[in-house]
Tab-separated table of C-alpha atoms in Angstrom:
chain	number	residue	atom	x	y	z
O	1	UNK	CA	5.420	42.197	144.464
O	2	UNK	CA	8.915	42.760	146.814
O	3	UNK	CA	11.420	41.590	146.433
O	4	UNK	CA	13.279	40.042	149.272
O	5	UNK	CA	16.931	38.816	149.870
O	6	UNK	CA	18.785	36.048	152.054
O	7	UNK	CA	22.123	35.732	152.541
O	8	UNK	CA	24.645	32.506	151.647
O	9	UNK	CA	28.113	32.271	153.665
O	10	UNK	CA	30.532	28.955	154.363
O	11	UNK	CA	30.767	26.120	152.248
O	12	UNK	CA	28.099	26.758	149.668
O	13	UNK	CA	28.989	27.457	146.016
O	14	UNK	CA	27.977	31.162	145.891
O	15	UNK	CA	28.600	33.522	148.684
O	16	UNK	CA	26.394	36.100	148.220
O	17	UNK	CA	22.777	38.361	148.825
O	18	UNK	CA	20.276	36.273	146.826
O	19	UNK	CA	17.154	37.903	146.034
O	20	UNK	CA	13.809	35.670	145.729
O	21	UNK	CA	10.207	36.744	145.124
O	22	UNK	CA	7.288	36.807	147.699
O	23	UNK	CA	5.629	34.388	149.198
O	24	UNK	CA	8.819	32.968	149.266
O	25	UNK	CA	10.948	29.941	148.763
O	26	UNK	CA	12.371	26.732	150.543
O	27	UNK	CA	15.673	26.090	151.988
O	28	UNK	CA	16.596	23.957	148.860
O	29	UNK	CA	15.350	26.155	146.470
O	30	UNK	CA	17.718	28.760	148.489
O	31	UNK	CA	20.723	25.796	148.668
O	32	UNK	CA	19.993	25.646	144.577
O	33	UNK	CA	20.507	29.103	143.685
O	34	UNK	CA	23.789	28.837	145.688
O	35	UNK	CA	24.881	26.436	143.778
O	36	UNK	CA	24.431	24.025	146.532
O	37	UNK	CA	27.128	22.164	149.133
O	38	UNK	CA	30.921	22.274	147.947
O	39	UNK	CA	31.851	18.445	147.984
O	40	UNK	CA	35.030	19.029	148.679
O	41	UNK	CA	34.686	21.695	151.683
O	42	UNK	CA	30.959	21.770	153.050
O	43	UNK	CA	29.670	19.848	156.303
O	44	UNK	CA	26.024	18.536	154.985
O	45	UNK	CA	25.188	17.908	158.541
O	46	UNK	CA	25.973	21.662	159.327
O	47	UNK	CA	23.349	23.804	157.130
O	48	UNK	CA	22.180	26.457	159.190
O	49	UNK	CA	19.493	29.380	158.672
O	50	UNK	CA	19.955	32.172	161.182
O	51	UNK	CA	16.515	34.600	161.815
O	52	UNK	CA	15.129	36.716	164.009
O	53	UNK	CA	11.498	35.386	165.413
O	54	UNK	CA	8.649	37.067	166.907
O	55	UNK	CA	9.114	36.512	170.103
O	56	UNK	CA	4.553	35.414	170.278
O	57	UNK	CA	5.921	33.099	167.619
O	58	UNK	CA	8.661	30.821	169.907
O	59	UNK	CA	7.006	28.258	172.298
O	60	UNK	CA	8.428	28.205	175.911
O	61	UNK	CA	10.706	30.104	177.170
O	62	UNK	CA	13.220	32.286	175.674
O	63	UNK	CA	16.791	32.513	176.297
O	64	UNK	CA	17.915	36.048	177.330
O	65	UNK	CA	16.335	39.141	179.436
O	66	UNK	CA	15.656	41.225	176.379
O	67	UNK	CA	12.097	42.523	176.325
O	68	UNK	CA	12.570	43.005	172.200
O	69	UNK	CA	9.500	41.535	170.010
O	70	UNK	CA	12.192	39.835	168.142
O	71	UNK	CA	14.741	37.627	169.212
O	72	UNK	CA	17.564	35.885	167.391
O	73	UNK	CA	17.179	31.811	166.693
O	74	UNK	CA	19.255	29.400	164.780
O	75	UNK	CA	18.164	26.715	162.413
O	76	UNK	CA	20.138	23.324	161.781
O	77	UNK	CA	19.480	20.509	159.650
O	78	UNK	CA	21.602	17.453	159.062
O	79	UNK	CA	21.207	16.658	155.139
O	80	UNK	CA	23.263	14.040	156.159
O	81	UNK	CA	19.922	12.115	156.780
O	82	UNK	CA	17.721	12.093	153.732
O	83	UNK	CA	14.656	12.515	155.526
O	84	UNK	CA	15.442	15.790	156.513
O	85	UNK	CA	15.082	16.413	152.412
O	86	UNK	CA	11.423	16.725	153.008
O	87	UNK	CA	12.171	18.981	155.880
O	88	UNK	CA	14.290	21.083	154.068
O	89	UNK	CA	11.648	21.092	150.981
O	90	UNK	CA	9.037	22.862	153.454
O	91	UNK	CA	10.723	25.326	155.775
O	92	UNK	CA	10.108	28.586	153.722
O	93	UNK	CA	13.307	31.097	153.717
O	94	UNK	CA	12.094	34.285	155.092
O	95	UNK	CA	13.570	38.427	153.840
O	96	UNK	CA	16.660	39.140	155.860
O	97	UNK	CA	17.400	35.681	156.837
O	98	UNK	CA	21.330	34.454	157.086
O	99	UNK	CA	22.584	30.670	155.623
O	100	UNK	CA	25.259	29.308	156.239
O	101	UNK	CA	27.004	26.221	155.321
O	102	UNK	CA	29.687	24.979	157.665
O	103	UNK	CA	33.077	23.487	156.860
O	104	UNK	CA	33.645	19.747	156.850
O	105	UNK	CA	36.330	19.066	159.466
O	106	UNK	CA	38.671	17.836	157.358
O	107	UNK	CA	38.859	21.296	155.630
O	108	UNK	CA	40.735	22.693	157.683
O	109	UNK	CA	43.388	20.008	157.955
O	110	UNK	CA	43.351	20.838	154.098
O	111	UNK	CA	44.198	24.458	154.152
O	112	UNK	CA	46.996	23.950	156.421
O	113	UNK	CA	48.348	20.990	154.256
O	114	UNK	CA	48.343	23.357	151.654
O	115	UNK	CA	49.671	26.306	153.320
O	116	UNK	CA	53.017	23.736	154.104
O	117	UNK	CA	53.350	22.313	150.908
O	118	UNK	CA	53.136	25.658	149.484
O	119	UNK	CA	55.981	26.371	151.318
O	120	UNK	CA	58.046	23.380	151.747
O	121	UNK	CA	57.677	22.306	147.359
O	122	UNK	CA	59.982	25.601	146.272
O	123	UNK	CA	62.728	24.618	149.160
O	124	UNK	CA	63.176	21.510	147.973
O	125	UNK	CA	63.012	22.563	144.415
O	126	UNK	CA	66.092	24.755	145.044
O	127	UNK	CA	67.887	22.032	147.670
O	128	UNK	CA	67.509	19.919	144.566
O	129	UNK	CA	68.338	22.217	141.668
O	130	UNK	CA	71.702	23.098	143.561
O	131	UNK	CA	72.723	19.333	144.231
């Protein structure tokens, strides 16, 4: 049996190569072994799984003039709706694919809030140790 890996990135508890067994598992056994969304940074409507298809395995047309057999395609799903739970529970994680968990907007507001206060508690810790 091979072994394969996926990859975790953004907002998910464990950035990292994970290695699962064949056939396979699902996108929330793959969120589990992250360690799942970061309450306090991850976007649950912004889980994505990034893959390359077969090309024979995409209906319509594809985007792009490349003649390769594989072609790049993104995933999303919204875990903001709990239907998409069930969703989630059947799309099978494939070797070599890419997740990633995007920041909730107000994340960024965070980081820079700290960044300033970072800065701005030691002045006025010295403004007031010198009054």
């Amino acid at each position: 049996m091979k072994n394969h890996t996926f990859v975790a990135f953004g907002a998910s508890g464990k950035n990292d190569e994970i290695s699962f067994e064949e056939p396979g598992i699902s996108l929330t056994q793959a969120l589990a072994r992250t360690g799942g969304l970061l309450d306090n940074r991850a976007d649950p409507s912004g889980v994505f799984v990034f893959r390359m298809e077969r090309r024979s395995a995409l209906a319509g047309d594809v985007v792009g003039s490349s003649e390769s057999q594989l072609v790049p395609v993104i995933y999303r799903i919204d875990l903001r709706d709990p239907g998409n739970y069930f969703l989630a529970r059947s799309f099978k994680m494939h070797d070599q694919d890419i997740m990633y968990v995007a920041n909730a907007p107000i994340a960024d507001l965070q980081k820079f809030l700290n960044v300033v206060f970072s800065v701005a508690y030691p002045v006025v810790n010295s403004i007031n140790a010198f009054k």
